[in-house]
Tab-separated table of C-alpha atoms in Angstrom:
chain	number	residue	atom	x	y	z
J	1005	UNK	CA	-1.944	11.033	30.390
J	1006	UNK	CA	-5.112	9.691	30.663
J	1007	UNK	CA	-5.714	6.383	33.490
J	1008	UNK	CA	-7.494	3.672	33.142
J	1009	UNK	CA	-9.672	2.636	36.284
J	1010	UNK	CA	-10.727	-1.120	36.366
J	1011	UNK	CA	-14.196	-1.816	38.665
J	1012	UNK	CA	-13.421	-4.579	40.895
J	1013	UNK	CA	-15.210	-7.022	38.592
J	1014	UNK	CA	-12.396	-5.729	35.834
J	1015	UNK	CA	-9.726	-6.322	37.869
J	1016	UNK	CA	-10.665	-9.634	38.662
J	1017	UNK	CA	-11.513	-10.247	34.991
J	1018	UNK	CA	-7.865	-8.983	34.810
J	1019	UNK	CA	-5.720	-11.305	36.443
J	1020	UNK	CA	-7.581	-13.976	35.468
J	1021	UNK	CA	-6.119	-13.393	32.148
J	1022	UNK	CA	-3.149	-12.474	32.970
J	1023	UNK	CA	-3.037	-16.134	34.768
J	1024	UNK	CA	-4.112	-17.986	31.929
J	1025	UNK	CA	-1.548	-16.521	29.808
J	1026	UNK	CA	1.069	-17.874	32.169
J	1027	UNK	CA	-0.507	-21.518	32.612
J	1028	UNK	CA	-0.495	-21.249	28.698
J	1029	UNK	CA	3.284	-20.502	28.148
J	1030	UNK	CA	3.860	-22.914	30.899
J	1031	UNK	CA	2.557	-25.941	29.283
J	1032	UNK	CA	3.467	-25.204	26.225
J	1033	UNK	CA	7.015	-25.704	26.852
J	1034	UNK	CA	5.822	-28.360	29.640
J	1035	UNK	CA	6.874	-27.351	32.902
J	1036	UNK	CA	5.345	-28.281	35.872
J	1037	UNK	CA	3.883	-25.025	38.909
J	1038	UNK	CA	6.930	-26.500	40.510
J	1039	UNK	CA	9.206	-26.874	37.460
J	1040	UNK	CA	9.002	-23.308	37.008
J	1041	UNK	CA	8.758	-22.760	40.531
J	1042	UNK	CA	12.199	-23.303	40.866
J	1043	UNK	CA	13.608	-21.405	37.777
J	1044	UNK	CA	11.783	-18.335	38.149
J	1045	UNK	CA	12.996	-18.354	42.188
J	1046	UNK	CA	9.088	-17.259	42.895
J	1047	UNK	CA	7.278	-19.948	45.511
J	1048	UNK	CA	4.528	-22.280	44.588
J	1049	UNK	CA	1.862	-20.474	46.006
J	1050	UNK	CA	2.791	-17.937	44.547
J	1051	UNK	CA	2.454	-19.653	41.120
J	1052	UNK	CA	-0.492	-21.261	41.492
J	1053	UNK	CA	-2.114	-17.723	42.950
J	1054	UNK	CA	-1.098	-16.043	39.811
J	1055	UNK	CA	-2.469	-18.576	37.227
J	1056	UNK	CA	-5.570	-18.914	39.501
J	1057	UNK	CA	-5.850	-15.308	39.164
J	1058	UNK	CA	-6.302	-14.367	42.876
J	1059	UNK	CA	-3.120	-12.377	43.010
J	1060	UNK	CA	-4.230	-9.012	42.274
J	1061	UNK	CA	-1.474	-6.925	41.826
J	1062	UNK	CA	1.799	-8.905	40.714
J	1063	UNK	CA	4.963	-7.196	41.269
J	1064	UNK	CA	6.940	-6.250	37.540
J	1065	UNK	CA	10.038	-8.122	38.862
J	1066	UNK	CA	7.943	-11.128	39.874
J	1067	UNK	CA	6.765	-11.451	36.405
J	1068	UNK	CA	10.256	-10.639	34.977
J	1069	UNK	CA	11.497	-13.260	36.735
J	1070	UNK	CA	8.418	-15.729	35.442
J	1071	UNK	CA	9.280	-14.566	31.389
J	1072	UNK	CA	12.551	-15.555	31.971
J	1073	UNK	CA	11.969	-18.932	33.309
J	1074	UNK	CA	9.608	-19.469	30.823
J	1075	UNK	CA	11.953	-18.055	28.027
J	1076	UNK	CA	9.513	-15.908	26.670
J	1077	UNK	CA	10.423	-14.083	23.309
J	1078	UNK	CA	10.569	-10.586	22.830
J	1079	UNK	CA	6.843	-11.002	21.351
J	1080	UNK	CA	5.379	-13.013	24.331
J	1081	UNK	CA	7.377	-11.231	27.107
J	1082	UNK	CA	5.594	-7.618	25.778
J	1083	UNK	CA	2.629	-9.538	25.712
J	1084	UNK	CA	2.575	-10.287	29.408
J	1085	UNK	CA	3.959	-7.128	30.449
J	1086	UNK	CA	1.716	-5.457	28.854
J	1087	UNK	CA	-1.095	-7.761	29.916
J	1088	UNK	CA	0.084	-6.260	33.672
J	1089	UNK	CA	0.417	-2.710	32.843
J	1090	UNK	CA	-2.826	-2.380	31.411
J	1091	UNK	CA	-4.951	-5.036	33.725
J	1092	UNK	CA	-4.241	-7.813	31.230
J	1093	UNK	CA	-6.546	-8.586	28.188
J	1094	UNK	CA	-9.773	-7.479	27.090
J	1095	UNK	CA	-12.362	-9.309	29.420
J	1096	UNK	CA	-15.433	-10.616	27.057
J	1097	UNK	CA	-18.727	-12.237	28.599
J	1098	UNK	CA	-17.451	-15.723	26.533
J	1099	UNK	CA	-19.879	-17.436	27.702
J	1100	UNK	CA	-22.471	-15.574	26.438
J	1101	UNK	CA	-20.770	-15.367	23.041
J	1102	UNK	CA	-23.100	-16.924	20.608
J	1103	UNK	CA	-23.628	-17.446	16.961
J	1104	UNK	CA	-25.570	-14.883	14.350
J	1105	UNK	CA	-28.942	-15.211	13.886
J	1106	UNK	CA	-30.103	-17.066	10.597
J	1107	UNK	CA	-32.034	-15.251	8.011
J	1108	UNK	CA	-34.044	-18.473	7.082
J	1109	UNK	CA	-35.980	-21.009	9.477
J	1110	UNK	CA	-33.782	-24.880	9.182
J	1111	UNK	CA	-35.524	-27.010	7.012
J	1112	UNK	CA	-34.422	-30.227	7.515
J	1113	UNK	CA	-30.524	-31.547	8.013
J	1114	UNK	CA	-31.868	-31.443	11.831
J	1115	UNK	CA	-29.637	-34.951	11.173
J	1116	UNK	CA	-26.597	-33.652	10.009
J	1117	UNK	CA	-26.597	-30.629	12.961
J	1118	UNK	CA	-27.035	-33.384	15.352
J	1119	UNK	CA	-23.886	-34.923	14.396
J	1120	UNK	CA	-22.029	-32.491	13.842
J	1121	UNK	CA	-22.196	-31.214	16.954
J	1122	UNK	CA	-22.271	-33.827	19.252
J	1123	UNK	CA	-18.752	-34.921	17.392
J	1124	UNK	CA	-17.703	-31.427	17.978
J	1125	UNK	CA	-19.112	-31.292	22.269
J	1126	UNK	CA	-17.832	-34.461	22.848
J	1127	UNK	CA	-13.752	-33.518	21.254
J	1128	UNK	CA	-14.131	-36.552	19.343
J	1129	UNK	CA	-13.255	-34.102	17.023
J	1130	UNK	CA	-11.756	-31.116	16.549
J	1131	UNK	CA	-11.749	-29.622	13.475
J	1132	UNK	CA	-14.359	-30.375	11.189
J	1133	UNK	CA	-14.829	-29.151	7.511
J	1134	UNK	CA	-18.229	-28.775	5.453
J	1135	UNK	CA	-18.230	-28.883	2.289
J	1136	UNK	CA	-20.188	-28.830	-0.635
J	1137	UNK	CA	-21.545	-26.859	-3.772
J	1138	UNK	CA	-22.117	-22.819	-3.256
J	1139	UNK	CA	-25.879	-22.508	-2.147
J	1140	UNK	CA	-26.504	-25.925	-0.900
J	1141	UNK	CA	-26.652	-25.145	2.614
J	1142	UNK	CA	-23.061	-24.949	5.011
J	1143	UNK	CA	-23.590	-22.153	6.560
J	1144	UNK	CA	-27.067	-22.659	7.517
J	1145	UNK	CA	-26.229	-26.026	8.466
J	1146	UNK	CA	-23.052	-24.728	10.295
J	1147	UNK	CA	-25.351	-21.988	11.733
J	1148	UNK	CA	-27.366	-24.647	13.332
J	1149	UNK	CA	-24.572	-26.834	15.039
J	1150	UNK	CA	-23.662	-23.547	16.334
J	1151	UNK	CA	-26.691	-23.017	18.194
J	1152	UNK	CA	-26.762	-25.952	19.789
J	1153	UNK	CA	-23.292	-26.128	20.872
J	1154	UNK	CA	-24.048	-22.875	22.537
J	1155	UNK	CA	-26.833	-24.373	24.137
J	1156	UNK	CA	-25.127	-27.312	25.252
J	1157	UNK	CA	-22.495	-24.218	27.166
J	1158	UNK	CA	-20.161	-23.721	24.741
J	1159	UNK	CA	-19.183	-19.945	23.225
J	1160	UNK	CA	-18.861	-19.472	19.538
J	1161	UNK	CA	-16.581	-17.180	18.096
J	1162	UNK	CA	-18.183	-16.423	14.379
J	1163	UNK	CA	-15.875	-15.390	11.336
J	1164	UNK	CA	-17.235	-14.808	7.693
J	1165	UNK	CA	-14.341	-14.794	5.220
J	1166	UNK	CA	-14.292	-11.360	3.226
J	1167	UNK	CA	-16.461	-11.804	0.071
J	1168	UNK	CA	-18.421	-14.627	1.302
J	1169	UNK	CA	-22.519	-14.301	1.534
J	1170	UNK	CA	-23.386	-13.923	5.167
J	1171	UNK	CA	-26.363	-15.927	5.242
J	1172	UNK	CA	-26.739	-15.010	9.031
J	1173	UNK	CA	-27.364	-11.681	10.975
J	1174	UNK	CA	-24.055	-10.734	12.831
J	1175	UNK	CA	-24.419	-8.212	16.157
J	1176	UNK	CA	-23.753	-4.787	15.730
J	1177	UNK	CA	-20.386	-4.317	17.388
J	1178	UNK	CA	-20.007	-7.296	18.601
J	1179	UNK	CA	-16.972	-7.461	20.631
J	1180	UNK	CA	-16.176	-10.969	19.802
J	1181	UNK	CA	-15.567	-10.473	16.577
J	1182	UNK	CA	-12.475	-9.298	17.179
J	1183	UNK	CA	-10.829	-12.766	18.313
J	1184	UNK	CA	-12.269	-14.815	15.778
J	1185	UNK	CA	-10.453	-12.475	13.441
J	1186	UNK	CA	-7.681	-12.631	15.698
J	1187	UNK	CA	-7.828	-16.525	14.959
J	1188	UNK	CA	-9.201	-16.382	11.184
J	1189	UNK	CA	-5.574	-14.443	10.829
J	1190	UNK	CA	-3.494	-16.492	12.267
J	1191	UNK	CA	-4.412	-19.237	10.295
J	1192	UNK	CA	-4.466	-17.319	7.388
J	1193	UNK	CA	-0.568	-16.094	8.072
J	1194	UNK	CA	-1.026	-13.038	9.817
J	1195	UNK	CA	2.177	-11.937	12.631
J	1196	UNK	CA	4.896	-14.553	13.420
J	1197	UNK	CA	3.865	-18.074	13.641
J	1198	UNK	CA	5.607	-18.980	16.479
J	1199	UNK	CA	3.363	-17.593	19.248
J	1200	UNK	CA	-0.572	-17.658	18.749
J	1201	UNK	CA	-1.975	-13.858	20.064
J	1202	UNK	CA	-1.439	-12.989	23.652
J	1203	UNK	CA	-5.180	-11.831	23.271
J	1204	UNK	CA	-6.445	-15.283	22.321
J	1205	UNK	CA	-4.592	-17.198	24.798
J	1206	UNK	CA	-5.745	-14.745	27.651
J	1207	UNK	CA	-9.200	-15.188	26.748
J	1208	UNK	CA	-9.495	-18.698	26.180
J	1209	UNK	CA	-6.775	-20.806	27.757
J	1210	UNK	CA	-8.035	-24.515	28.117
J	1211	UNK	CA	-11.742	-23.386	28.029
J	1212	UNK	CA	-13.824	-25.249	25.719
J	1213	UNK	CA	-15.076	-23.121	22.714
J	1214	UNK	CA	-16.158	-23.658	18.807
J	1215	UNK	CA	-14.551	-21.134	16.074
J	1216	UNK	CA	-16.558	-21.076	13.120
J	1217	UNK	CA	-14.296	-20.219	9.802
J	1218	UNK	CA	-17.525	-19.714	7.109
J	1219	UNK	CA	-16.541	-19.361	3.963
J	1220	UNK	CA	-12.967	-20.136	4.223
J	1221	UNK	CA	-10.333	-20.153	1.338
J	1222	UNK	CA	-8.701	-23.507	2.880
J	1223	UNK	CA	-5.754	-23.035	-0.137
J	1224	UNK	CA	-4.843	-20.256	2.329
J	1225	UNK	CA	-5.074	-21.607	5.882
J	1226	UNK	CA	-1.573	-23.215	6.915
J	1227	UNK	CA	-1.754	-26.069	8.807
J	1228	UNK	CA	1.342	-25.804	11.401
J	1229	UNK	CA	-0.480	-22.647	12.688
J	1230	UNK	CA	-3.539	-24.941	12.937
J	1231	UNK	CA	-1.583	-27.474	15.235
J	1232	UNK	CA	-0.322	-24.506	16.936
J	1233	UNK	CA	-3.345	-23.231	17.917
J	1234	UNK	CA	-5.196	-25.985	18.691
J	1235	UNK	CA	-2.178	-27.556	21.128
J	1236	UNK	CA	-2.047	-23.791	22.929
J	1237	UNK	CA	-5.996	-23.861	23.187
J	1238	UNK	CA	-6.958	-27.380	24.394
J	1239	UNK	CA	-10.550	-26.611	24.329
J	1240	UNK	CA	-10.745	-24.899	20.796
J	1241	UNK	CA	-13.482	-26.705	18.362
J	1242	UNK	CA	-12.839	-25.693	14.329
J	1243	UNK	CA	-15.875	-25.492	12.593
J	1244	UNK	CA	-15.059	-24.744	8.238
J	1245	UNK	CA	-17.353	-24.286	5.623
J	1246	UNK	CA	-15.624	-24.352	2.655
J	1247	UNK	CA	-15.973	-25.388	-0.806
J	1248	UNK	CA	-12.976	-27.911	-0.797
J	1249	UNK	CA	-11.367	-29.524	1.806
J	1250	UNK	CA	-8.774	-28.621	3.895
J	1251	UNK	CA	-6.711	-32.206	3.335
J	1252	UNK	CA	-4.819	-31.827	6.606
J	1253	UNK	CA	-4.093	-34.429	9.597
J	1254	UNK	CA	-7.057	-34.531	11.707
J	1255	UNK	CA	-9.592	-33.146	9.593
J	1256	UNK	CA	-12.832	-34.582	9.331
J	1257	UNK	CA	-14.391	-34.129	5.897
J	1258	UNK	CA	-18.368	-33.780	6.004
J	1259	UNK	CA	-19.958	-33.585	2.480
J	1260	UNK	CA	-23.279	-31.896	2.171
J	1261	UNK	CA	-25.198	-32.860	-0.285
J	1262	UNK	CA	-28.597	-31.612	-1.739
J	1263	UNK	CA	-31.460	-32.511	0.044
J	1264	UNK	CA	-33.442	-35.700	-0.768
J	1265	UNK	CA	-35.970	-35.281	-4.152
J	1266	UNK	CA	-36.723	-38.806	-5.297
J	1267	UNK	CA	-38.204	-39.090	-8.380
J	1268	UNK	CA	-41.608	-38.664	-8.790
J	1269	UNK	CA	-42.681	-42.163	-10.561
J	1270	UNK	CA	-43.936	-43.374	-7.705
J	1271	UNK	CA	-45.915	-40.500	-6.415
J	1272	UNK	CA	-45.108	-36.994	-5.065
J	1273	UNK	CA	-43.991	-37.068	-1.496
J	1274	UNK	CA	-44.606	-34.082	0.526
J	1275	UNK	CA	-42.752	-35.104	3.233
J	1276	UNK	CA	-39.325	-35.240	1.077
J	1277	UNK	CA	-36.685	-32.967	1.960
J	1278	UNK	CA	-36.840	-30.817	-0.994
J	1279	UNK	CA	-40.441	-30.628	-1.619
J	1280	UNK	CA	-40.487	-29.308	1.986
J	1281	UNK	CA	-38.245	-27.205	1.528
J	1282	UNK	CA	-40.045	-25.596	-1.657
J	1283	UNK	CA	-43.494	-25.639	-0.117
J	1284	UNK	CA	-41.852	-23.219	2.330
J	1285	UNK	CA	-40.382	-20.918	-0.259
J	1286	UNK	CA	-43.965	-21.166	-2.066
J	1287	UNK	CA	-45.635	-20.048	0.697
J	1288	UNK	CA	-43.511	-16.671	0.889
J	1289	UNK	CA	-44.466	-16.040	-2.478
J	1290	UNK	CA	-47.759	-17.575	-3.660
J	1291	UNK	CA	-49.818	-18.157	0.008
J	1292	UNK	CA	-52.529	-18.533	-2.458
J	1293	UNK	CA	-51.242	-21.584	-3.965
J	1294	UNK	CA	-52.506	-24.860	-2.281
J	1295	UNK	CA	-50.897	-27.841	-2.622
J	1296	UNK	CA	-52.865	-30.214	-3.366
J	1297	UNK	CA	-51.749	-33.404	-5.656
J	1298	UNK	CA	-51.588	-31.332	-9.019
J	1299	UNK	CA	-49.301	-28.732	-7.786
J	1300	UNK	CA	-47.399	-31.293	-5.411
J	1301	UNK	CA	-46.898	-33.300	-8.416
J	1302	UNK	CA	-45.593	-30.233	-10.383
J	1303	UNK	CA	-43.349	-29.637	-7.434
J	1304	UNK	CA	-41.790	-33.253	-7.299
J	1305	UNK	CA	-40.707	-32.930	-10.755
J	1306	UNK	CA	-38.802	-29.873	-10.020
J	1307	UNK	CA	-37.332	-30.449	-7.260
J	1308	UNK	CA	-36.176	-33.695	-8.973
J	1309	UNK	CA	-35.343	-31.839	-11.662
J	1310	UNK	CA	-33.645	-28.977	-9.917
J	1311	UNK	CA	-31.406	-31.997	-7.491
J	1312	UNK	CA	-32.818	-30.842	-4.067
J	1313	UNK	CA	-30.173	-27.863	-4.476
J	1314	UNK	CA	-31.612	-25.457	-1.888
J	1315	UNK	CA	-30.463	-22.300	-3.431
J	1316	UNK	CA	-31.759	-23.890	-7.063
J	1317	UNK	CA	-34.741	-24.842	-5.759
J	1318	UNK	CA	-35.243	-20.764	-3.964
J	1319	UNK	CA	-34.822	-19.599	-7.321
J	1320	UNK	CA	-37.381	-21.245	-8.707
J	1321	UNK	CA	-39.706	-20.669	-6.596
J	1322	UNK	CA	-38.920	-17.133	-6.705
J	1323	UNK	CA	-40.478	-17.509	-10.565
J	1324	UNK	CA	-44.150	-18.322	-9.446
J	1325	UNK	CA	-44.698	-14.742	-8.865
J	1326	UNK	CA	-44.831	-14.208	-12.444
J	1327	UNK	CA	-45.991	-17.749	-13.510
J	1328	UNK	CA	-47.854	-20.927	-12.462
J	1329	UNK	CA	-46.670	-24.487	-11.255
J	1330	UNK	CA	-47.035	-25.848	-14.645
J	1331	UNK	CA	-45.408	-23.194	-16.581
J	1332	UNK	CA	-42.859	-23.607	-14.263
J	1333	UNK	CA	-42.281	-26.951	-14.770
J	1334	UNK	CA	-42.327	-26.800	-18.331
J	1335	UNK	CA	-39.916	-24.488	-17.840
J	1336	UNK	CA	-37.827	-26.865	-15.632
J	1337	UNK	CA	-37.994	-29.328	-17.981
J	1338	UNK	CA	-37.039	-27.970	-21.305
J	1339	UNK	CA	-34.411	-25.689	-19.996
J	1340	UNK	CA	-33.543	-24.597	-15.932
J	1341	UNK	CA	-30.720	-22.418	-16.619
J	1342	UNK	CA	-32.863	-18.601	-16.578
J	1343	UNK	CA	-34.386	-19.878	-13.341
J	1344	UNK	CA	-31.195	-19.922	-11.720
J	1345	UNK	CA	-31.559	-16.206	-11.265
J	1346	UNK	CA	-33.748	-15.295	-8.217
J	1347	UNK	CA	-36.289	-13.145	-9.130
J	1348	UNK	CA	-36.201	-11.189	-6.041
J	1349	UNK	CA	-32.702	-10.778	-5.873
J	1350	UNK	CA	-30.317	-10.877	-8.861
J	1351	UNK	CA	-26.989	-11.056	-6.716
J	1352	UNK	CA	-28.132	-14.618	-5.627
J	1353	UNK	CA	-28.115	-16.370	-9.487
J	1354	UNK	CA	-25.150	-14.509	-10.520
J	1355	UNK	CA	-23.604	-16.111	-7.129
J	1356	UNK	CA	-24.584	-19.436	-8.157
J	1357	UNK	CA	-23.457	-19.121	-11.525
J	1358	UNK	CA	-20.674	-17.565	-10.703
J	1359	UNK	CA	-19.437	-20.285	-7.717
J	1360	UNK	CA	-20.205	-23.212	-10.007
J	1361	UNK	CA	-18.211	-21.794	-12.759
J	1362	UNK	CA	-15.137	-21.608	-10.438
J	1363	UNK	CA	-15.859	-24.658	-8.654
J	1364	UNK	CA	-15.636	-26.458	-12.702
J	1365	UNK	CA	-12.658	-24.413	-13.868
J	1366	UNK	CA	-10.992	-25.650	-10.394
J	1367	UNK	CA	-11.203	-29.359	-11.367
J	1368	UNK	CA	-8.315	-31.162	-12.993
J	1369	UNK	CA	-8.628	-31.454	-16.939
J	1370	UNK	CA	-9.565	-34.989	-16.617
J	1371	UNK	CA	-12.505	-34.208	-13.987
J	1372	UNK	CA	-13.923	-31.141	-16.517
J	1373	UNK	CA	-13.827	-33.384	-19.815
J	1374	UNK	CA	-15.452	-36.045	-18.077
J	1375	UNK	CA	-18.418	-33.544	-16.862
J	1376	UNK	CA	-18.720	-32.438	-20.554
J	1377	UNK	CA	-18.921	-36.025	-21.718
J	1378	UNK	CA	-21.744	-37.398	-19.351
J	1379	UNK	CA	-23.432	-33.593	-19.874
J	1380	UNK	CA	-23.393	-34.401	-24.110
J	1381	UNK	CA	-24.630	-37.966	-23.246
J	1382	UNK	CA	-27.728	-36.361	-21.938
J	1383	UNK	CA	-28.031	-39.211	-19.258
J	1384	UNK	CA	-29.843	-38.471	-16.012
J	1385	UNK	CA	-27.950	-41.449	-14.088
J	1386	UNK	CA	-24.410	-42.965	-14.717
J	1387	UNK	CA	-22.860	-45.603	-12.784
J	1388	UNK	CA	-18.407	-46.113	-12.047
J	1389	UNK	CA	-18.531	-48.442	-14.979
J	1390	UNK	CA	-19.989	-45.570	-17.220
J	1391	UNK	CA	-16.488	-43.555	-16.296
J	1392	UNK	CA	-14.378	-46.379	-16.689
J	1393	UNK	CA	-15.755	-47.022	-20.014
J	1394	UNK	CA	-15.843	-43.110	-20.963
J	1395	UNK	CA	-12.480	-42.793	-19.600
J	1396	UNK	CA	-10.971	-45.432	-20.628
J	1397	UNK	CA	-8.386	-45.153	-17.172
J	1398	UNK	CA	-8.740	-48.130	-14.519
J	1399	UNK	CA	-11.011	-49.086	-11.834
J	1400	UNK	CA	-8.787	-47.042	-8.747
J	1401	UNK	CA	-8.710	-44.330	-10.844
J	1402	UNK	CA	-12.135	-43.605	-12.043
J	1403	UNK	CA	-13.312	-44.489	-8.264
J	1404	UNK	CA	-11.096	-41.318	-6.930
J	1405	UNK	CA	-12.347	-39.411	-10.040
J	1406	UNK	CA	-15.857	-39.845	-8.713
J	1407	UNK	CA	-14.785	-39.471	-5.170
J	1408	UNK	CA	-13.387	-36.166	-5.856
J	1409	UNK	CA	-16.643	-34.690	-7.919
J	1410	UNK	CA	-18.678	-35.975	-4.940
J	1411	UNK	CA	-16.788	-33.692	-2.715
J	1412	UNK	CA	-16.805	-30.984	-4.719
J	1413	UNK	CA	-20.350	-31.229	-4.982
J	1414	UNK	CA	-20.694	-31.453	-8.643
J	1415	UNK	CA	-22.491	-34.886	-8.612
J	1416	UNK	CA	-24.693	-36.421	-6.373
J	1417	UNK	CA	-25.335	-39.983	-5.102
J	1418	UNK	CA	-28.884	-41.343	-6.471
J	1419	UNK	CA	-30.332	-44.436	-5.186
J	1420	UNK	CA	-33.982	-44.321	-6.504
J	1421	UNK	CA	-33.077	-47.619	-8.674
J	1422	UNK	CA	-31.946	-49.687	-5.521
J	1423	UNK	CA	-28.013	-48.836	-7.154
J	1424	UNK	CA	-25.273	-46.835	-6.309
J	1425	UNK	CA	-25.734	-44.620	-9.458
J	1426	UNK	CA	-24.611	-40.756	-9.963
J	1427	UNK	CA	-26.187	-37.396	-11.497
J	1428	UNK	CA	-24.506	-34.471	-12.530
J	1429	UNK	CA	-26.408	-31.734	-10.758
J	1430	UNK	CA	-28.860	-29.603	-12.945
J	1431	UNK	CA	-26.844	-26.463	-11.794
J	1432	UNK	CA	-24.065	-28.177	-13.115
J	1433	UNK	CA	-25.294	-28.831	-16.618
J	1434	UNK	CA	-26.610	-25.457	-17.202
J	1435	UNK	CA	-23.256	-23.784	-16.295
J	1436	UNK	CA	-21.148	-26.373	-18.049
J	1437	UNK	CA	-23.599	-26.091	-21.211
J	1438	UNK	CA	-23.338	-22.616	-21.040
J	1439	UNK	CA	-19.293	-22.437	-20.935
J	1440	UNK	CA	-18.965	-25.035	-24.003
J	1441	UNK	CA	-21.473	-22.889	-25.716
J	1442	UNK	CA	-19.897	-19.502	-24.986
J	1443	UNK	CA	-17.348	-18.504	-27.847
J	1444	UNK	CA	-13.974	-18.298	-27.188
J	1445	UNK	CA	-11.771	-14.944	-27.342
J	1446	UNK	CA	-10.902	-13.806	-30.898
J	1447	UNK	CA	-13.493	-16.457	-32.528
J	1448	UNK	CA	-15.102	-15.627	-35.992
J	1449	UNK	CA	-18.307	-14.445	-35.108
J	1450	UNK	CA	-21.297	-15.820	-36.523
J	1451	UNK	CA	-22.422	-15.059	-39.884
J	1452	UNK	CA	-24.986	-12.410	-40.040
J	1453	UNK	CA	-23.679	-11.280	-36.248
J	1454	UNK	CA	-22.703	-7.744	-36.506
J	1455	UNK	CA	-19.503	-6.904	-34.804
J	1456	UNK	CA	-19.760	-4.989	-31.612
């Protein structure tokens, strides 16, 4: 049978998880060193040496004796023995654990980053959830806070749900991915929810860390494994990038919205948001394009047009390669929907298309008839009184109505007119347009439309 040698830097590495996994059970069921002290029979010292990890080579009946105090399951009492037998779990350099790399420099939401992480360093909050419509930028943004919660000394532990775009560049092999599945799973349902993985425990204790859940399904994350895990790890961060919230105790919602594209009336601005944001994407694709106020004019209008949606606004500009800023723009104007397909990369529109169209068949009835309504009145702006009076319902109501369109990123807030008015994003339209249009199974087709 084949033996495992630890170096003395593994051994240490060793029982300083093994320690951590006692201190962990321990407070969980809050006893004090000399609370369990005295029920396990073992001294103090002897206590405080094993959870400091300076006792190298505990004895099997000393630790029998601890599992017993500390009424460890069958689950949790393998877990430690095992954590002894084999020198404990898994040591990872976690403080060197950072985030992927981003394919794409940050333009703008330096803001938003800020916040988000200094909310997150200071445990003002612990579990935070971005959301927003597919393409408008979480996990860039969430890519960002990262970074500078790593810089700040904190590890990241990086999960990408299955199926979602990885907008980032994970590490070959990286060894941490591991426990942020670990953690992704629990939440999710995996093993018994009574005791959070021996392995995660061991490697983080108390230590102060950020999990990153991109992508998440949060219909499928249970929430007593949440508290679970974040009362067994005291310094666990949550940050989720999702396209609905969570709803849970203790969450704290951020909405992202598109980036800032005022209307062009009043001149183009090069220093908005989204014209930055396109004059970047230009550049990738047309270096030979200079902006000066003609072509920063055309590119006001569509961003405008387009709502600052990054992954809109990509597309388009994807488009010059086979066309000019004002072709473009007429294009924009009379009808977006083709140019939600990136040029370069098919998979990207059909995302879009595809994310909106669930995001829209997700919405209550009520939500979905009142898109189609303020879609057929053509409007670019409506205000609350607009749904009241479309709706018919009260005041309350219509406010939560808009509330909940905000969040899922449907609409947008506009305040070009010095009001608190509302657009349905462009991306929006064109998807919606195209679903009333589409026929419906077993529909007459046509006349003159041969049968396929």
């Amino acid at each position: 049978m084949a033996t495992t040698v630890l170096s003395p830097e593994g051994a240490t590495a060793a029982t300083a998880a093994l320690g951590t996994l006692i201190r962990g059970h321990r407070l969980r069921i809050g006893l004090t060193q000399r609370e369990l002290a005295d029920l396990s029979t073992i001294s103090v010292r002897a206590i405080r040496d094993l959870e400091k990890g300076k006792a190298q080579r505990p004895r099997t009946d000393t630790v029998r004796l601890i599992a017993d105090a500390l009424r460890l399951g069958p689950r949790a009492r393998t877990a430690l023995e095992e954590a002894v037998r084999r020198g404990g779990a898994r040591h990872l350099p976690l403080e060197r654990s950072a985030p992927p790399v981003p394919l794409h420099p940050l333009i703008e939401r330096r803001a938003e980053a800020a916040v988000i992480a200094e909310e997150l360093r200071s445990g003002a909050e612990r579990l935070i959830t971005v959301v927003g419509l597919s393409g408008v930028g979480k996990t860039r943004l969430a890519l960002e806070a990262a970074a500078r919660l790593h810089d700040a000394g904190l590890p990241v532990l990086w999960h990408t749900a299955p199926g979602a775009v990885a907008d980032c560049l994970p590490a070959d092999d990286d060894p941490r991915a591991a426990p942020a599945a670990d953690c992704a799973g629990f939440l999710h349902g995996d093993g018994p929810s009574d005791t959070v993985p021996a392995a995660l425990t061991g490697l983080l204790g108390d230590r102060a860390a950020l999990l990153v859940l991109d992508g998440a399904d949060t219909g499928r994350l249970d929430f007593q494994r949440l508290s679970r895990l974040l009362r067994e790890l005291p310094g666990l961060r949550l940050l989720v990038t999702a396209d609905t919230p969570w709803n849970v105790p203790g969450e704290r919602l951020f909405l992202l919205a598109p980036l800032e594209a005022p209307a062009p009336g009043g001149g183009a601005r090069p220093d908005a948001p989204a014209t930055r944001f396109f004059l970047d994407r230009l550049r990738r694709v047309r270096p030979d394009i200079v902006p000066d106020d003609r072509a920063l004019t055309d590119i006001a209008w569509v961003c405008h047009r387009l709502d600052g949606h990054p992954l809109a606004l990509a597309a388009a500009a994807s488009w010059l390669t086979v066309c000019d800023l004002p072709t473009l723009r007429g294009i924009v104007e009379s009808d977006p929907a083709p140019l939600l397909d990136h040029l370069a990369d098919g998979r990207s529109g059909s995302h879009l298309r595809e994310s909106v169209g669930r995001t829209l068949a997700g919405l209550p009835t009520g939500h979905r008839s009142l898109i189609t309504e303020l879609c057929a009145a053509g409007r670019d702006e409506f205000l609350l009184e607009d749904v009241v009076r479309l709706t018919g319902l009260p005041l309350p109501h219509c406010g939560r109505m808009v509330r909940d369109l905000l969040v899922g990123g449907v609409i947008r807030s506009s305040t070009d007119g010095g009001r608190s008015a509302f657009r349905v994003l462009c991306v929006v339209r064109a998807v919606a347009t195209a679903t009333a249009c589409a026929p419906t199974a077993g529909a007459p087709a046509p006349a003159g439309t041969a049968a396929a």
